[in-house]
CSV table of C-alpha atoms in Angstrom, one decimal:
chain,number,residue,atom,x,y,z
M,1,MET,CA,0.2,0.1,-0.1
M,2,ALA,CA,1.2,3.4,-0.9
M,3,HIS,CA,2.3,5.7,1.9
M,4,GLN,CA,-0.4,8.3,2.8
M,5,TRP,CA,1.3,11.6,3.9
M,6,GLN,CA,0.6,12.7,7.4
M,7,GLY,CA,1.5,16.1,7.6
M,8,VAL,CA,5.3,17.6,8.6
M,9,ILE,CA,4.9,17.1,12.3
M,10,ARG,CA,3.9,13.4,12.1
M,11,GLU,CA,6.5,12.7,9.3
M,12,TYR,CA,9.5,14.2,10.9
M,13,ILE,CA,8.4,14.1,14.8
M,14,ASP,CA,11.7,12.5,15.7
M,15,ARG,CA,13.7,15.8,14.4
M,16,LEU,CA,10.7,18.2,16.0
M,17,PRO,CA,9.9,19.3,19.3
M,18,PHE,CA,6.7,17.2,19.5
M,19,ALA,CA,5.6,13.9,21.4
M,20,GLU,CA,3.3,11.5,19.8
M,21,SER,CA,1.0,12.5,22.7
M,22,ASP,CA,0.9,16.5,21.9
M,23,PRO,CA,-2.0,17.8,20.1
M,24,ILE,CA,-1.3,18.2,16.5
M,25,VAL,CA,-3.2,20.5,14.3
M,26,THR,CA,-2.5,19.5,10.5
M,27,LEU,CA,-4.2,20.3,7.3
M,28,GLY,CA,-1.8,17.8,5.6
M,29,GLU,CA,0.9,20.4,4.8
M,30,GLY,CA,4.2,19.2,3.4
M,31,GLY,CA,5.1,16.7,0.8
M,32,THR,CA,5.2,19.2,-2.0
M,33,PRO,CA,6.7,18.3,-5.5
M,34,LEU,CA,10.2,18.9,-6.4
M,35,VAL,CA,9.9,19.5,-10.0
M,36,HIS,CA,13.2,19.0,-12.4
M,37,ALA,CA,12.9,22.4,-14.6
M,38,THR,CA,14.7,21.5,-17.7
M,39,ALA,CA,14.1,24.8,-19.3
M,40,LEU,CA,16.1,26.3,-16.2
M,41,ASP,CA,18.8,23.8,-17.0
M,42,ALA,CA,19.2,25.4,-20.3
M,43,ARG,CA,19.1,28.8,-19.0
M,44,THR,CA,21.6,28.3,-16.3
M,45,GLY,CA,24.1,25.7,-17.1
M,46,GLY,CA,22.9,23.7,-13.9
M,47,GLU,CA,20.5,20.9,-12.9
M,48,VAL,CA,17.6,22.8,-11.4
M,49,TYR,CA,14.7,21.6,-9.4
M,50,VAL,CA,11.8,23.8,-8.3
M,51,LYS,CA,10.5,23.3,-4.9
M,52,VAL,CA,6.7,23.9,-5.6
M,53,GLU,CA,5.4,25.2,-2.2
M,54,GLY,CA,2.3,26.7,-3.6
M,55,MET,CA,0.8,23.0,-3.4
M,56,ASN,CA,0.6,23.5,0.5
M,57,PRO,CA,-3.1,23.4,1.7
M,58,THR,CA,-3.5,26.9,1.5
M,59,GLY,CA,-1.4,27.6,-1.3
M,60,SER,CA,2.3,28.7,0.4
M,61,PHE,CA,5.1,27.6,2.5
M,62,LYS,CA,3.5,29.1,5.3
M,63,ASP,CA,1.5,26.1,6.4
M,64,ARG,CA,4.8,24.2,7.1
M,65,GLY,CA,5.2,26.8,10.0
M,66,MET,CA,1.7,27.4,11.0
M,67,THR,CA,1.0,23.6,11.9
M,68,THR,CA,4.0,23.8,14.3
M,69,ALA,CA,3.1,27.1,15.5
M,70,ILE,CA,-0.7,26.5,16.1
M,71,SER,CA,-0.1,22.6,17.6
M,72,HIS,CA,2.2,24.6,20.1
M,73,VAL,CA,-0.3,27.1,20.9
M,74,LEU,CA,-2.6,24.2,22.0
M,75,ARG,CA,-0.1,23.7,24.9
M,76,SER,CA,-1.1,27.2,26.2
M,77,ASP,CA,-4.1,28.8,27.6
M,78,ALA,CA,-4.2,31.0,24.6
M,79,LYS,CA,-7.6,31.2,22.5
M,80,ILE,CA,-6.6,33.5,20.1
M,81,VAL,CA,-3.7,33.9,17.9
M,82,ALA,CA,-2.4,37.0,16.0
M,83,CYS,CA,-0.3,37.6,13.1
M,84,ALA,CA,1.1,40.7,11.0
M,85,SER,CA,0.8,39.8,7.3
M,86,THR,CA,1.1,40.9,3.8
M,87,GLY,CA,-1.0,37.9,2.9
M,88,ASN,CA,0.3,34.4,3.1
M,89,THR,CA,0.6,34.3,6.6
M,90,SER,CA,-3.0,35.6,7.4
M,91,ALA,CA,-4.2,32.9,5.0
M,92,SER,CA,-2.4,30.1,6.8
M,93,ALA,CA,-3.0,31.4,10.2
M,94,ALA,CA,-6.8,31.9,9.5
M,95,ALA,CA,-7.1,28.2,8.2
M,96,TYR,CA,-5.2,26.6,10.8
M,97,ALA,CA,-6.9,28.7,13.7
M,98,VAL,CA,-10.2,27.4,12.3
M,99,ALA,CA,-8.7,23.9,12.4
M,100,ALA,CA,-7.4,24.1,16.1
M,101,GLY,CA,-10.9,26.0,17.3
M,102,LEU,CA,-8.9,29.2,17.9
M,103,LYS,CA,-9.7,32.7,16.9
M,104,CYS,CA,-7.6,34.8,14.6
M,105,ALA,CA,-6.6,38.1,14.2
M,106,VAL,CA,-4.6,39.5,11.3
M,107,ILE,CA,-2.9,43.0,11.2
M,108,LEU,CA,-2.3,44.1,7.8
M,109,PRO,CA,-1.1,47.0,5.7
M,110,ALA,CA,-3.9,48.6,3.9
M,111,GLY,CA,-4.2,48.4,0.4
M,112,LYS,CA,-0.9,46.1,0.0
M,113,ILE,CA,-2.6,42.7,0.1
M,114,ALA,CA,-3.2,40.5,-2.9
M,115,ALA,CA,-7.0,40.0,-3.4
M,116,GLY,CA,-6.5,36.2,-3.3
M,117,LYS,CA,-4.8,36.1,0.0
M,118,LEU,CA,-7.2,38.6,1.2
M,119,ALA,CA,-10.2,36.4,0.2
M,120,GLN,CA,-8.7,33.2,1.9
M,121,ALA,CA,-8.3,35.3,5.5
M,122,ILE,CA,-12.1,36.3,5.1
M,123,VAL,CA,-13.5,33.1,4.2
M,124,HIS,CA,-11.7,31.4,7.2
M,125,GLY,CA,-13.3,34.2,9.8
M,126,ALA,CA,-10.3,36.0,10.5
M,127,ASN,CA,-10.7,39.3,12.7
M,128,LEU,CA,-8.9,41.8,10.0
M,129,VAL,CA,-7.5,44.9,11.0
M,130,ALA,CA,-6.1,47.3,8.5
M,131,VAL,CA,-3.3,49.6,9.4
M,132,ASP,CA,-2.2,52.8,7.4
M,133,GLY,CA,1.5,51.7,7.4
M,134,ASN,CA,3.6,48.9,6.1
M,135,PHE,CA,4.2,45.2,7.3
M,136,ASP,CA,6.8,46.6,9.7
M,137,ASP,CA,4.4,48.6,11.5
M,138,CYS,CA,1.9,45.7,11.7
M,139,LEU,CA,4.5,43.6,13.0
M,140,ARG,CA,5.3,46.1,15.8
M,141,ILE,CA,1.7,46.3,16.6
M,142,VAL,CA,1.4,42.4,16.8
M,143,ARG,CA,4.5,42.1,19.5
M,144,GLU,CA,2.9,44.8,21.4
M,145,LEU,CA,-0.3,43.2,21.7
M,146,THR,CA,0.7,39.7,22.2
M,147,GLU,CA,3.0,41.0,25.0
M,148,ARG,CA,0.1,42.6,26.9
M,149,PHE,CA,-2.7,40.4,26.3
M,150,PRO,CA,-3.3,36.8,26.5
M,151,VAL,CA,-3.1,36.3,22.4
M,152,ALA,CA,-0.5,34.3,20.7
M,153,LEU,CA,2.2,35.4,18.2
M,154,VAL,CA,2.2,33.3,15.0
M,155,ASN,CA,4.7,35.4,13.0
M,156,SER,CA,8.0,33.5,12.0
M,157,VAL,CA,9.6,35.3,15.2
M,158,ASN,CA,7.7,32.4,17.0
M,159,PRO,CA,10.9,30.1,16.8
M,160,TYR,CA,8.0,27.1,16.3
M,161,ARG,CA,7.2,28.6,13.0
M,162,LEU,CA,11.1,27.9,11.7
M,163,GLN,CA,10.7,24.4,13.2
M,164,GLY,CA,8.0,23.3,10.8
M,165,GLN,CA,9.5,25.2,7.6
M,166,LYS,CA,13.1,23.8,8.2
M,167,THR,CA,11.1,20.3,7.1
M,168,ALA,CA,11.4,21.4,3.4
M,169,ALA,CA,14.9,20.9,3.5
M,170,PHE,CA,14.5,17.5,4.8
M,171,GLU,CA,12.0,16.7,2.0
M,172,VAL,CA,14.7,18.1,-0.5
M,173,VAL,CA,17.3,15.7,0.8
M,174,ASP,CA,15.0,12.9,0.9
M,175,ALA,CA,14.0,13.4,-2.7
M,176,LEU,CA,17.4,13.9,-4.0
M,177,GLY,CA,19.2,11.5,-1.9
M,178,ASP,CA,21.6,14.5,-0.6
M,179,ALA,CA,21.6,18.2,-0.3
M,180,PRO,CA,21.7,19.9,-3.6
M,181,ASP,CA,25.0,22.2,-4.1
M,182,ILE,CA,23.0,25.8,-4.0
M,183,HIS,CA,19.3,26.5,-2.8
M,184,VAL,CA,17.8,29.7,-3.6
M,185,LEU,CA,15.1,31.1,-1.7
M,186,PRO,CA,12.9,34.6,-1.9
M,187,VAL,CA,13.9,36.5,0.9
M,188,GLY,CA,11.2,38.9,2.9
M,189,ASN,CA,10.8,38.4,6.7
M,190,ALA,CA,14.0,36.0,6.3
M,191,GLY,CA,12.4,33.2,8.3
M,192,ASN,CA,12.3,30.7,5.4
M,193,ILE,CA,16.0,31.0,4.2
M,194,SER,CA,16.9,30.8,7.9
M,195,ALA,CA,14.5,27.7,8.5
M,196,TYR,CA,16.0,26.0,5.4
M,197,TRP,CA,19.6,26.4,6.5
M,198,MET,CA,18.6,24.8,10.1
M,199,GLY,CA,17.1,21.8,8.3
M,200,TYR,CA,20.1,21.3,5.9
M,201,SER,CA,22.3,21.6,9.0
M,202,GLU,CA,20.4,19.2,11.0
M,203,TYR,CA,20.3,16.6,8.2
M,204,ALA,CA,24.0,17.0,7.8
M,205,GLY,CA,24.4,16.3,11.8
M,206,HIS,CA,25.3,19.6,12.6
M,207,THR,CA,23.9,21.9,15.5
M,208,THR,CA,20.9,23.9,14.9
M,209,LEU,CA,20.8,27.7,14.2
M,210,ALA,CA,17.6,28.6,16.6
M,211,SER,CA,16.2,25.4,18.1
M,212,VAL,CA,13.6,25.8,20.7
M,213,ASP,CA,14.7,22.7,22.5
M,214,ASP,CA,18.0,20.9,21.3
M,215,SER,CA,17.3,18.0,23.8
M,216,ALA,CA,14.2,17.2,21.8
M,217,LEU,CA,15.7,16.9,18.5
M,218,HIS,CA,17.3,13.6,16.9
M,219,ILE,CA,20.5,14.5,15.4
M,220,GLU,CA,21.8,11.9,13.0
M,221,PRO,CA,23.3,12.7,9.8
M,222,VAL,CA,21.2,11.8,6.7
M,223,ALA,CA,23.0,14.3,4.3
M,224,THR,CA,26.6,14.3,3.6
M,225,LYS,CA,26.7,18.0,3.1
M,226,VAL,CA,25.0,21.5,3.1
M,227,PRO,CA,24.2,23.7,0.2
M,228,GLN,CA,25.3,27.2,-0.6
M,229,MET,CA,22.4,29.4,0.4
M,230,TRP,CA,21.3,32.1,-2.2
M,231,GLY,CA,18.7,34.8,-1.2
M,232,VAL,CA,17.1,36.9,-3.6
M,233,GLN,CA,15.4,40.2,-2.3
M,234,ALA,CA,13.3,42.9,-4.5
M,235,TRP,CA,15.1,45.8,-5.5
M,236,GLY,CA,12.9,48.3,-3.7
M,237,ALA,CA,13.0,46.0,-0.4
M,238,ALA,CA,16.5,44.8,-0.2
M,239,PRO,CA,17.6,45.4,3.6
M,240,LEU,CA,19.8,42.7,3.6
M,241,VAL,CA,21.7,43.7,0.5
M,242,LEU,CA,21.6,47.6,1.4
M,243,GLY,CA,22.6,46.6,4.8
M,244,HIS,CA,20.1,48.7,6.7
M,245,PRO,CA,16.4,48.8,7.1
M,246,VAL,CA,14.3,50.3,4.0
M,247,GLU,CA,11.7,52.5,5.7
M,248,LYS,CA,9.2,52.5,2.7
M,249,PRO,CA,9.8,49.2,0.9
M,250,GLU,CA,8.3,49.0,-2.4
M,251,THR,CA,7.8,46.2,-5.1
M,252,VAL,CA,5.4,44.4,-7.1
M,253,ALA,CA,6.2,41.1,-5.2
M,254,THR,CA,3.8,42.0,-2.2
M,255,ALA,CA,5.1,39.1,-0.5
M,256,ILE,CA,8.7,39.9,0.2
M,257,ARG,CA,7.7,43.9,0.4
M,258,ILE,CA,9.3,44.0,3.9
M,259,GLY,CA,12.1,46.6,4.7
M,260,ASN,CA,13.1,45.4,8.3
M,261,PRO,CA,12.9,41.5,8.3
M,262,ALA,CA,12.4,39.7,11.8
M,263,SER,CA,14.9,36.9,11.2
M,264,TRP,CA,17.6,39.2,10.0
M,265,LYS,CA,20.5,37.8,11.9
M,266,TYR,CA,19.4,34.2,11.2
M,267,ALA,CA,19.5,35.0,7.4
M,268,GLU,CA,23.0,36.4,7.7
M,269,ASP,CA,24.1,33.5,9.5
M,270,ALA,CA,22.7,31.1,6.8
M,271,ARG,CA,24.3,33.2,4.1
M,272,ASP,CA,27.8,33.3,5.7
M,273,GLN,CA,27.9,29.9,7.3
M,274,SER,CA,27.0,28.4,3.9
M,275,HIS,CA,29.4,30.8,1.8
M,276,GLY,CA,26.2,32.1,-0.1
M,277,TRP,CA,25.2,35.3,-0.6
M,278,ILE,CA,22.0,37.7,-0.7
M,279,ASP,CA,21.2,39.7,-3.9
M,280,ARG,CA,18.3,41.9,-5.4
M,281,VAL,CA,16.4,41.7,-8.5
M,282,THR,CA,14.1,44.3,-10.2
M,283,ASP,CA,10.3,43.8,-10.5
M,284,GLU,CA,10.9,43.6,-14.1
M,285,GLN,CA,13.0,40.5,-13.5
M,286,ILE,CA,10.7,39.1,-11.2
M,287,LEU,CA,7.7,39.3,-13.5
M,288,GLU,CA,10.0,37.9,-16.3
M,289,ALA,CA,10.8,34.8,-14.2
M,290,GLN,CA,7.1,34.3,-13.3
M,291,ALA,CA,6.4,34.2,-16.9
M,292,ILE,CA,9.2,32.0,-17.9
M,293,LEU,CA,8.3,29.4,-15.0
M,294,ALA,CA,4.7,29.4,-16.1
M,295,ALA,CA,5.2,29.2,-19.9
M,296,GLU,CA,8.3,26.8,-20.0
M,297,VAL,CA,8.3,24.9,-17.0
M,298,GLY,CA,4.4,24.7,-16.1
M,299,VAL,CA,4.5,25.9,-12.5
M,300,PHE,CA,2.5,29.3,-11.7
M,301,ILE,CA,3.6,30.9,-8.9
M,302,GLU,CA,3.0,34.6,-7.4
M,303,PRO,CA,5.4,37.1,-7.8
M,304,GLY,CA,7.2,36.8,-4.7
M,305,SER,CA,8.1,33.3,-5.2
M,306,ALA,CA,9.6,34.4,-8.7
M,307,ALA,CA,12.6,36.2,-6.9
M,308,SER,CA,14.4,33.2,-6.5
M,309,ILE,CA,14.0,32.2,-10.1
M,310,ALA,CA,15.0,35.8,-11.3
M,311,GLY,CA,17.8,35.6,-9.1
M,312,LEU,CA,19.2,32.5,-10.5
M,313,ILE,CA,19.0,33.6,-14.0
M,314,LYS,CA,20.7,36.6,-13.0
M,315,ALA,CA,23.4,34.7,-11.4
M,316,ALA,CA,23.9,32.8,-14.4
M,317,GLU,CA,23.8,35.8,-16.7
M,318,GLU,CA,26.8,37.0,-14.6
M,319,GLY,CA,28.7,33.7,-14.7
M,320,LYS,CA,28.2,32.8,-11.0
M,321,VAL,CA,26.3,29.3,-11.5
M,322,PRO,CA,29.0,26.4,-11.6
M,323,ALA,CA,28.7,24.3,-14.7
M,324,GLY,CA,26.4,21.2,-13.7
M,325,ALA,CA,25.8,22.4,-10.0
M,326,LYS,CA,22.7,20.6,-8.6
M,327,ILE,CA,20.4,23.7,-7.7
M,328,VAL,CA,16.7,23.8,-6.0
M,329,CYS,CA,14.9,26.8,-6.0
M,330,THR,CA,12.0,27.2,-3.7
M,331,VAL,CA,9.0,28.9,-5.1
M,332,THR,CA,6.8,29.9,-2.0
M,333,GLY,CA,3.4,30.6,-3.2
M,334,ASN,CA,0.7,29.8,-5.6
M,335,GLY,CA,0.1,32.1,-8.8
M,336,LEU,CA,-3.5,32.1,-7.9
M,337,LYS,CA,-2.8,34.2,-5.0
M,338,ASP,CA,-2.4,37.1,-7.2
M,339,THR,CA,-3.8,36.8,-10.7
M,340,ALA,CA,-4.2,40.6,-11.2
M,341,THR,CA,-0.6,41.0,-11.2
M,342,ALA,CA,0.0,37.8,-13.8
M,343,LEU,CA,-2.2,39.3,-16.1
M,344,ALA,CA,-1.4,42.7,-16.0
M,345,GLY,CA,-0.8,43.8,-19.5
M,346,ARG,CA,-2.1,40.8,-21.3
M,347,ASN,CA,-4.9,41.0,-24.0
M,348,LEU,CA,-7.7,39.2,-22.2
M,349,GLU,CA,-10.5,39.8,-25.1
M,350,ILE,CA,-11.4,36.3,-26.7
M,351,ASN,CA,-13.9,36.8,-29.7
M,352,PRO,CA,-16.5,33.7,-29.7
M,353,ILE,CA,-16.7,31.9,-32.7
M,354,GLU,CA,-19.7,29.7,-34.4
M,355,PRO,CA,-19.8,26.4,-32.4
M,356,THR,CA,-18.4,24.2,-35.4
M,357,LEU,CA,-15.5,22.1,-36.2
M,358,GLN,CA,-14.6,24.2,-39.4
M,359,ALA,CA,-14.6,27.5,-37.3
M,360,THR,CA,-12.4,26.1,-34.6
M,361,VAL,CA,-10.0,24.6,-37.0
M,362,GLU,CA,-9.7,28.1,-38.6
M,363,ALA,CA,-9.4,29.8,-35.2
M,364,LEU,CA,-6.6,27.2,-34.3
M,365,ALA,CA,-4.8,28.0,-37.9
M,366,LEU,CA,-4.6,24.0,-38.5
């Protein structure tokens, strides 16, 4: 009988700070496809795989960390969870809160969240509060809120979030048989690049970056190496590249429109310890990469996800990709999250034809 995926906590419980008897809130997250993108092989000279995190239950990688964060909340007396969000975190927090029987509050920057993500938070019943400010303002408010009231914070500053997100690195190694040479990720709040590095390090038998409880983790080597971590930010929201916070970050990639990442130090550690780098790409490069992945690979992703693809293509054009290197790019969210951006500038007019075979053949120029 084929193995039925059980969600990331049960699949990797020996490497997570949970026991079999703990309450576990899952929607079946994880186990996402690792797609060999041969079109990117040709463009980069490497062997490129795409980790398609948009196949998670709410359409983004956030579900990996939300199952661990929300499951941990159930050990406490909190009845409400709260997050600041540019979209995907709100969708995930709202869905997992419903599954756990908790209420969810979302503090979001007014007018700066894609409609698909906002719809998800709404249909899952989250209490939405729009702030006249950016993500960093929202996260500050959530921190203050959860410090003063019996409300649990479920942004990636919650270490249990990173514990869940690190499982994606485990899956990559399990699929490839070892760690890749290079792993490329979009960088917004910087929790994901930190979590992947934690996962790769643990699978190679190394100590962790930010474990919540080292004694609870089963550290046994599975991988023989760790990859270089390459992080990619949007040009107008690139504090890690510039070396200072960006007061008013701007980019079409709303998921990574963050000027002061909460996991800044961890991301720098991941970059430096892996001998990698963090660079930035323009909005034009992001949208071009989104189109390339859809048209040449068959994977539709949101703009924030495309930063990793854009960064890899840019690196290849600059001669930074070693020939034949095994490379994994994480694409973090489903393209259906933000169809307006993907369709902008395209001709959407479709003229109807007569309902006949001949008319169809003529329309297809066959």
